[in-house]
């Protein structure tokens, strides 16, 4: 009976470890969730258009992420009541980094088309996915 209980406990623990998401996957999910929150809170009218990278080249991921991080800092909340939640979401999303050198990339942030804040966030969401 003892062996059966130990086996069941071991089996249960091992299945829990296997089904748990990796820390990197959990971080990406959190960032995607915060981007979705930002999409609903961001100011669209009279907002600054932002350089939005699309279809990044393999060697340019670091530059692309840098462009998104610069653009994120320029976003503004639509309502002042959302300031605290908005700032928290901005801090979390700003932590996204790419560990790719990006040294061979010839494009700059200014070379990308300017888009509205919501389209900018959708582009960032596509990059994270």
Tab-separated table of N, CA, C and O in Angstrom, residues 1-87:
chain	number	residue	atom	x	y	z
A	1	UNK	N	0.820	-1.191	0.000
A	1	UNK	CA	0.000	0.000	0.000
A	1	UNK	C	0.869	1.263	0.000
A	1	UNK	O	0.553	2.228	-0.697
A	2	UNK	N	1.956	1.226	0.802
A	2	UNK	CA	2.855	2.365	0.852
A	2	UNK	C	3.455	2.645	-0.523
A	2	UNK	O	3.546	3.784	-0.951
A	3	UNK	N	3.859	1.597	-1.197
A	3	UNK	CA	4.467	1.756	-2.523
A	3	UNK	C	3.479	2.374	-3.508
A	3	UNK	O	3.857	3.190	-4.342
A	4	UNK	N	2.247	1.967	-3.408
A	4	UNK	CA	1.225	2.499	-4.311
A	4	UNK	C	1.012	3.993	-4.063
A	4	UNK	O	0.905	4.775	-5.004
A	5	UNK	N	0.979	4.406	-2.804
A	5	UNK	CA	0.799	5.820	-2.473
A	5	UNK	C	1.999	6.629	-2.946
A	5	UNK	O	1.846	7.706	-3.537
A	6	UNK	N	3.192	6.120	-2.708
A	6	UNK	CA	4.405	6.806	-3.156
A	6	UNK	C	4.420	6.914	-4.677
A	6	UNK	O	4.747	7.970	-5.235
A	7	UNK	N	4.054	5.845	-5.362
A	7	UNK	CA	4.012	5.866	-6.819
A	7	UNK	C	3.012	6.913	-7.315
A	7	UNK	O	3.303	7.679	-8.240
A	8	UNK	N	1.836	6.961	-6.703
A	8	UNK	CA	0.814	7.935	-7.110
A	8	UNK	C	1.292	9.364	-6.886
A	8	UNK	O	1.080	10.245	-7.734
A	9	UNK	N	1.954	9.608	-5.744
A	9	UNK	CA	2.475	10.947	-5.463
A	9	UNK	C	3.563	11.323	-6.464
A	9	UNK	O	3.583	12.455	-6.980
A	10	UNK	N	4.446	10.404	-6.761
A	10	UNK	CA	5.510	10.653	-7.717
A	10	UNK	C	4.939	10.914	-9.108
A	10	UNK	O	5.358	11.846	-9.811
A	11	UNK	N	3.957	10.131	-9.496
A	11	UNK	CA	3.315	10.304	-10.805
A	11	UNK	C	2.634	11.666	-10.894
A	11	UNK	O	2.768	12.391	-11.881
A	12	UNK	N	1.903	12.038	-9.843
A	12	UNK	CA	1.209	13.317	-9.812
A	12	UNK	C	2.198	14.485	-9.906
A	12	UNK	O	1.999	15.430	-10.682
A	13	UNK	N	3.275	14.427	-9.135
A	13	UNK	CA	4.269	15.505	-9.145
A	13	UNK	C	4.962	15.621	-10.498
A	13	UNK	O	5.198	16.721	-10.995
A	14	UNK	N	5.279	14.497	-11.106
A	14	UNK	CA	5.960	14.538	-12.402
A	14	UNK	C	5.049	15.090	-13.495
A	14	UNK	O	5.507	15.814	-14.381
A	15	UNK	N	3.756	14.798	-13.449
A	15	UNK	CA	2.854	15.351	-14.456
A	15	UNK	C	2.673	16.844	-14.261
A	15	UNK	O	2.522	17.584	-15.231
A	16	UNK	N	2.704	17.319	-13.033
A	16	UNK	CA	2.581	18.757	-12.778
A	16	UNK	C	3.800	19.504	-13.317
A	16	UNK	O	3.667	20.577	-13.885
A	17	UNK	N	4.976	18.942	-13.152
A	17	UNK	CA	6.197	19.574	-13.646
A	17	UNK	C	6.182	19.613	-15.172
A	17	UNK	O	6.572	20.609	-15.782
A	18	UNK	N	5.718	18.568	-15.802
A	18	UNK	CA	5.704	18.516	-17.261
A	18	UNK	C	4.701	19.483	-17.875
A	18	UNK	O	4.932	20.014	-18.956
A	19	UNK	N	3.587	19.731	-17.201
A	19	UNK	CA	2.562	20.602	-17.766
A	19	UNK	C	2.803	22.072	-17.447
A	19	UNK	O	2.183	22.936	-18.047
A	20	UNK	N	3.702	22.386	-16.533
A	20	UNK	CA	3.970	23.775	-16.178
A	20	UNK	C	4.707	24.474	-17.312
A	20	UNK	O	5.620	23.928	-17.917
A	21	UNK	N	4.309	25.688	-17.621
A	21	UNK	CA	4.927	26.454	-18.695
A	21	UNK	C	6.318	26.919	-18.271
A	21	UNK	O	6.572	27.179	-17.103
A	22	UNK	N	7.204	27.023	-19.238
A	22	UNK	CA	8.544	27.511	-18.946
A	22	UNK	C	8.465	28.985	-18.549
A	22	UNK	O	7.522	29.683	-18.922
A	23	UNK	N	9.446	29.483	-17.815
A	23	UNK	CA	9.420	30.895	-17.406
A	23	UNK	C	9.400	31.845	-18.608
A	23	UNK	O	8.746	32.881	-18.571
A	24	UNK	N	10.086	31.487	-19.671
A	24	UNK	CA	10.115	32.333	-20.862
A	24	UNK	C	8.733	32.404	-21.507
A	24	UNK	O	8.272	33.480	-21.899
A	25	UNK	N	8.038	31.270	-21.584
A	25	UNK	CA	6.698	31.236	-22.152
A	25	UNK	C	5.741	32.047	-21.286
A	25	UNK	O	4.917	32.798	-21.806
A	26	UNK	N	5.867	31.920	-19.978
A	26	UNK	CA	5.008	32.676	-19.066
A	26	UNK	C	5.257	34.182	-19.209
A	26	UNK	O	4.319	34.983	-19.183
A	27	UNK	N	6.518	34.566	-19.407
A	27	UNK	CA	6.858	35.984	-19.584
A	27	UNK	C	6.219	36.517	-20.866
A	27	UNK	O	5.644	37.600	-20.870
A	28	UNK	N	6.301	35.751	-21.952
A	28	UNK	CA	5.704	36.177	-23.222
A	28	UNK	C	4.183	36.298	-23.096
A	28	UNK	O	3.591	37.229	-23.630
A	29	UNK	N	3.565	35.376	-22.391
A	29	UNK	CA	2.108	35.449	-22.188
A	29	UNK	C	1.737	36.709	-21.408
A	29	UNK	O	0.752	37.373	-21.722
A	30	UNK	N	2.523	37.023	-20.387
A	30	UNK	CA	2.254	38.214	-19.594
A	30	UNK	C	2.406	39.471	-20.457
A	30	UNK	O	1.572	40.376	-20.393
A	31	UNK	N	3.434	39.522	-21.283
A	31	UNK	CA	3.649	40.679	-22.154
A	31	UNK	C	2.509	40.807	-23.151
A	31	UNK	O	1.993	41.903	-23.381
A	32	UNK	N	2.081	39.694	-23.746
A	32	UNK	CA	0.962	39.736	-24.692
A	32	UNK	C	-0.316	40.234	-24.015
A	32	UNK	O	-1.072	41.021	-24.593
A	33	UNK	N	-0.543	39.786	-22.786
A	33	UNK	CA	-1.724	40.220	-22.042
A	33	UNK	C	-1.667	41.726	-21.787
A	33	UNK	O	-2.672	42.433	-21.939
A	34	UNK	N	-0.500	42.239	-21.430
A	34	UNK	CA	-0.352	43.672	-21.159
A	34	UNK	C	-0.491	44.489	-22.445
A	34	UNK	O	-1.048	45.592	-22.421
A	35	UNK	N	-0.025	43.969	-23.575
A	35	UNK	CA	-0.194	44.665	-24.848
A	35	UNK	C	-1.678	44.777	-25.175
A	35	UNK	O	-2.150	45.834	-25.612
A	36	UNK	N	-2.425	43.706	-24.941
A	36	UNK	CA	-3.872	43.743	-25.178
A	36	UNK	C	-4.546	44.775	-24.271
A	36	UNK	O	-5.448	45.482	-24.699
A	37	UNK	N	-4.104	44.869	-23.019
A	37	UNK	CA	-4.651	45.877	-22.115
A	37	UNK	C	-4.330	47.288	-22.611
A	37	UNK	O	-5.181	48.173	-22.569
A	38	UNK	N	-3.108	47.468	-23.077
A	38	UNK	CA	-2.717	48.776	-23.594
A	38	UNK	C	-3.552	49.182	-24.795
A	38	UNK	O	-3.891	50.358	-24.955
A	39	UNK	N	-3.890	48.222	-25.646
A	39	UNK	CA	-4.695	48.517	-26.833
A	39	UNK	C	-6.036	49.134	-26.449
A	39	UNK	O	-6.540	50.008	-27.150
A	40	UNK	N	-6.589	48.692	-25.333
A	40	UNK	CA	-7.886	49.235	-24.910
A	40	UNK	C	-7.749	50.561	-24.161
A	40	UNK	O	-8.712	51.309	-24.046
A	41	UNK	N	-6.561	50.886	-23.657
A	41	UNK	CA	-6.367	52.093	-22.860
A	41	UNK	C	-5.661	53.223	-23.598
A	41	UNK	O	-5.644	54.347	-23.124
A	42	UNK	N	-5.057	52.937	-24.741
A	42	UNK	CA	-4.195	53.918	-25.410
A	42	UNK	C	-5.002	55.026	-26.079
A	42	UNK	O	-6.118	54.819	-26.549
A	43	UNK	N	-4.430	56.192	-26.090
A	43	UNK	CA	-5.058	57.370	-26.712
A	43	UNK	C	-4.892	57.275	-28.226
A	43	UNK	O	-3.783	57.129	-28.727
A	44	UNK	N	-5.993	57.361	-28.953
A	44	UNK	CA	-5.974	57.259	-30.412
A	44	UNK	C	-6.130	58.608	-31.084
A	44	UNK	O	-5.506	58.870	-32.102
A	45	UNK	N	-6.987	59.469	-30.537
A	45	UNK	CA	-7.235	60.760	-31.161
A	45	UNK	C	-6.145	61.743	-30.760
A	45	UNK	O	-5.724	61.780	-29.604
A	46	UNK	N	-5.670	62.496	-31.700
A	46	UNK	CA	-4.600	63.479	-31.482
A	46	UNK	C	-3.334	62.834	-30.926
A	46	UNK	O	-2.559	63.471	-30.206
A	47	UNK	N	-3.113	61.568	-31.236
A	47	UNK	CA	-1.924	60.874	-30.748
A	47	UNK	C	-0.822	60.926	-31.805
A	47	UNK	O	-1.088	61.026	-33.004
A	48	UNK	N	0.392	60.863	-31.338
A	48	UNK	CA	1.542	60.878	-32.232
A	48	UNK	C	1.610	59.555	-33.005
A	48	UNK	O	1.432	58.478	-32.422
A	49	UNK	N	1.870	59.636	-34.297
A	49	UNK	CA	2.067	58.425	-35.089
A	49	UNK	C	3.452	57.870	-34.771
A	49	UNK	O	4.409	58.616	-34.582
A	50	UNK	N	3.542	56.542	-34.718
A	50	UNK	CA	4.780	55.890	-34.281
A	50	UNK	C	5.357	55.027	-35.395
A	50	UNK	O	4.626	54.378	-36.143
A	51	UNK	N	6.684	54.990	-35.470
A	51	UNK	CA	7.360	54.130	-36.440
A	51	UNK	C	7.079	52.683	-36.060
A	51	UNK	O	7.381	52.253	-34.948
A	52	UNK	N	6.477	51.938	-36.992
A	52	UNK	CA	6.034	50.581	-36.710
A	52	UNK	C	6.750	49.572	-37.602
A	52	UNK	O	6.421	49.442	-38.776
A	53	UNK	N	7.729	48.849	-37.054
A	53	UNK	CA	8.413	47.819	-37.841
A	53	UNK	C	7.460	46.676	-38.190
A	53	UNK	O	6.654	46.250	-37.365
A	54	UNK	N	7.537	46.210	-39.419
A	54	UNK	CA	6.744	45.070	-39.850
A	54	UNK	C	7.663	44.065	-40.526
A	54	UNK	O	8.614	44.446	-41.204
A	55	UNK	N	7.362	42.804	-40.344
A	55	UNK	CA	8.134	41.718	-40.951
A	55	UNK	C	9.637	41.894	-40.742
A	55	UNK	O	10.383	42.089	-41.697
A	56	UNK	N	10.102	41.834	-39.495
A	56	UNK	CA	11.526	42.052	-39.241
A	56	UNK	C	12.390	40.962	-39.870
A	56	UNK	O	12.008	39.796	-39.910
A	57	UNK	N	13.532	41.361	-40.369
A	57	UNK	CA	14.494	40.439	-40.941
A	57	UNK	C	15.202	39.746	-39.780
A	57	UNK	O	15.354	40.319	-38.697
A	58	UNK	N	15.676	38.523	-39.990
A	58	UNK	CA	16.289	37.727	-38.932
A	58	UNK	C	17.398	38.475	-38.189
A	58	UNK	O	17.470	38.458	-36.989
A	59	UNK	N	18.267	39.171	-38.883
A	59	UNK	CA	19.368	39.871	-38.241
A	59	UNK	C	18.974	41.189	-37.611
A	59	UNK	O	19.783	41.832	-36.954
A	60	UNK	N	17.729	41.637	-37.821
A	60	UNK	CA	17.292	42.958	-37.345
A	60	UNK	C	16.360	42.891	-36.144
A	60	UNK	O	15.731	43.898	-35.820
A	61	UNK	N	16.227	41.761	-35.503
A	61	UNK	CA	15.292	41.649	-34.384
A	61	UNK	C	15.633	42.607	-33.250
A	61	UNK	O	14.741	43.216	-32.658
A	62	UNK	N	16.904	42.765	-32.963
A	62	UNK	CA	17.309	43.655	-31.876
A	62	UNK	C	16.916	45.101	-32.188
A	62	UNK	O	16.396	45.816	-31.329
A	63	UNK	N	17.125	45.535	-33.423
A	63	UNK	CA	16.739	46.884	-33.836
A	63	UNK	C	15.232	47.048	-33.785
A	63	UNK	O	14.717	48.085	-33.343
A	64	UNK	N	14.506	46.032	-34.223
A	64	UNK	CA	13.051	46.065	-34.213
A	64	UNK	C	12.520	46.221	-32.798
A	64	UNK	O	11.646	47.050	-32.531
A	65	UNK	N	13.053	45.440	-31.872
A	65	UNK	CA	12.621	45.513	-30.473
A	65	UNK	C	12.947	46.890	-29.893
A	65	UNK	O	12.137	47.481	-29.176
A	66	UNK	N	14.107	47.418	-30.232
A	66	UNK	CA	14.486	48.750	-29.759
A	66	UNK	C	13.503	49.809	-30.261
A	66	UNK	O	13.110	50.712	-29.515
A	67	UNK	N	13.091	49.692	-31.517
A	67	UNK	CA	12.107	50.641	-32.075
A	67	UNK	C	10.785	50.561	-31.318
A	67	UNK	O	10.177	51.592	-31.011
A	68	UNK	N	10.350	49.347	-31.018
A	68	UNK	CA	9.105	49.192	-30.270
A	68	UNK	C	9.252	49.752	-28.846
A	68	UNK	O	8.345	50.389	-28.332
A	69	UNK	N	10.395	49.530	-28.228
A	69	UNK	CA	10.594	50.047	-26.873
A	69	UNK	C	10.577	51.578	-26.856
A	69	UNK	O	10.027	52.183	-25.939
A	70	UNK	N	11.158	52.209	-27.871
A	70	UNK	CA	11.129	53.671	-27.956
A	70	UNK	C	9.696	54.159	-28.169
A	70	UNK	O	9.279	55.152	-27.582
A	71	UNK	N	8.954	53.459	-29.020
A	71	UNK	CA	7.578	53.848	-29.302
A	71	UNK	C	6.663	53.665	-28.110
A	71	UNK	O	5.762	54.480	-27.877
A	72	UNK	N	6.886	52.613	-27.348
A	72	UNK	CA	6.065	52.337	-26.154
A	72	UNK	C	6.122	53.519	-25.197
A	72	UNK	O	5.122	53.891	-24.588
A	73	UNK	N	7.294	54.129	-25.070
A	73	UNK	CA	7.458	55.249	-24.133
A	73	UNK	C	6.672	56.484	-24.574
A	73	UNK	O	6.406	57.366	-23.769
A	74	UNK	N	6.290	56.562	-25.852
A	74	UNK	CA	5.560	57.721	-26.371
A	74	UNK	C	4.043	57.562	-26.269
A	74	UNK	O	3.313	58.501	-26.550
A	75	UNK	N	3.568	56.379	-25.879
A	75	UNK	CA	2.128	56.158	-25.778
A	75	UNK	C	1.538	56.943	-24.613
A	75	UNK	O	2.216	57.183	-23.609
A	76	UNK	N	0.275	57.302	-24.758
A	76	UNK	CA	-0.421	58.043	-23.707
A	76	UNK	C	-1.766	57.383	-23.436
A	76	UNK	O	-2.401	56.868	-24.363
A	77	UNK	N	-2.217	57.418	-22.173
A	77	UNK	CA	-3.528	56.833	-21.861
A	77	UNK	C	-4.665	57.710	-22.391
A	77	UNK	O	-4.538	58.935	-22.449
A	78	UNK	N	-5.750	57.086	-22.775
A	78	UNK	CA	-6.909	57.822	-23.283
A	78	UNK	C	-7.605	58.582	-22.152
A	78	UNK	O	-8.103	59.679	-22.353
A	79	UNK	N	-7.638	57.992	-20.965
A	79	UNK	CA	-8.288	58.626	-19.809
A	79	UNK	C	-7.306	58.706	-18.650
A	79	UNK	O	-6.526	57.782	-18.430
A	80	UNK	N	-7.362	59.777	-17.914
A	80	UNK	CA	-6.435	59.947	-16.790
A	80	UNK	C	-6.706	58.944	-15.664
A	80	UNK	O	-5.826	58.662	-14.861
A	81	UNK	N	-7.921	58.380	-15.620
A	81	UNK	CA	-8.242	57.391	-14.582
A	81	UNK	C	-7.416	56.112	-14.763
A	81	UNK	O	-7.206	55.362	-13.822
A	82	UNK	N	-6.970	55.855	-15.985
A	82	UNK	CA	-6.218	54.632	-16.279
A	82	UNK	C	-4.713	54.783	-16.056
A	82	UNK	O	-3.964	53.854	-16.340
A	83	UNK	N	-4.264	55.925	-15.567
A	83	UNK	CA	-2.830	56.209	-15.462
A	83	UNK	C	-2.033	55.130	-14.743
A	83	UNK	O	-0.993	54.704	-15.235
A	84	UNK	N	-2.455	54.690	-13.587
A	84	UNK	CA	-1.694	53.710	-12.802
A	84	UNK	C	-1.594	52.381	-13.549
A	84	UNK	O	-0.496	51.815	-13.670
A	85	UNK	N	-2.720	51.886	-14.046
A	85	UNK	CA	-2.703	50.617	-14.791
A	85	UNK	C	-1.901	50.750	-16.075
A	85	UNK	O	-1.170	49.838	-16.472
A	86	UNK	N	-2.041	51.892	-16.733
A	86	UNK	CA	-1.337	52.148	-17.982
A	86	UNK	C	0.173	52.147	-17.753
A	86	UNK	O	0.921	51.480	-18.475
A	87	UNK	N	0.630	52.856	-16.725
A	87	UNK	CA	2.071	52.926	-16.427
A	87	UNK	C	2.636	51.566	-16.044
A	87	UNK	O	3.757	51.228	-16.418
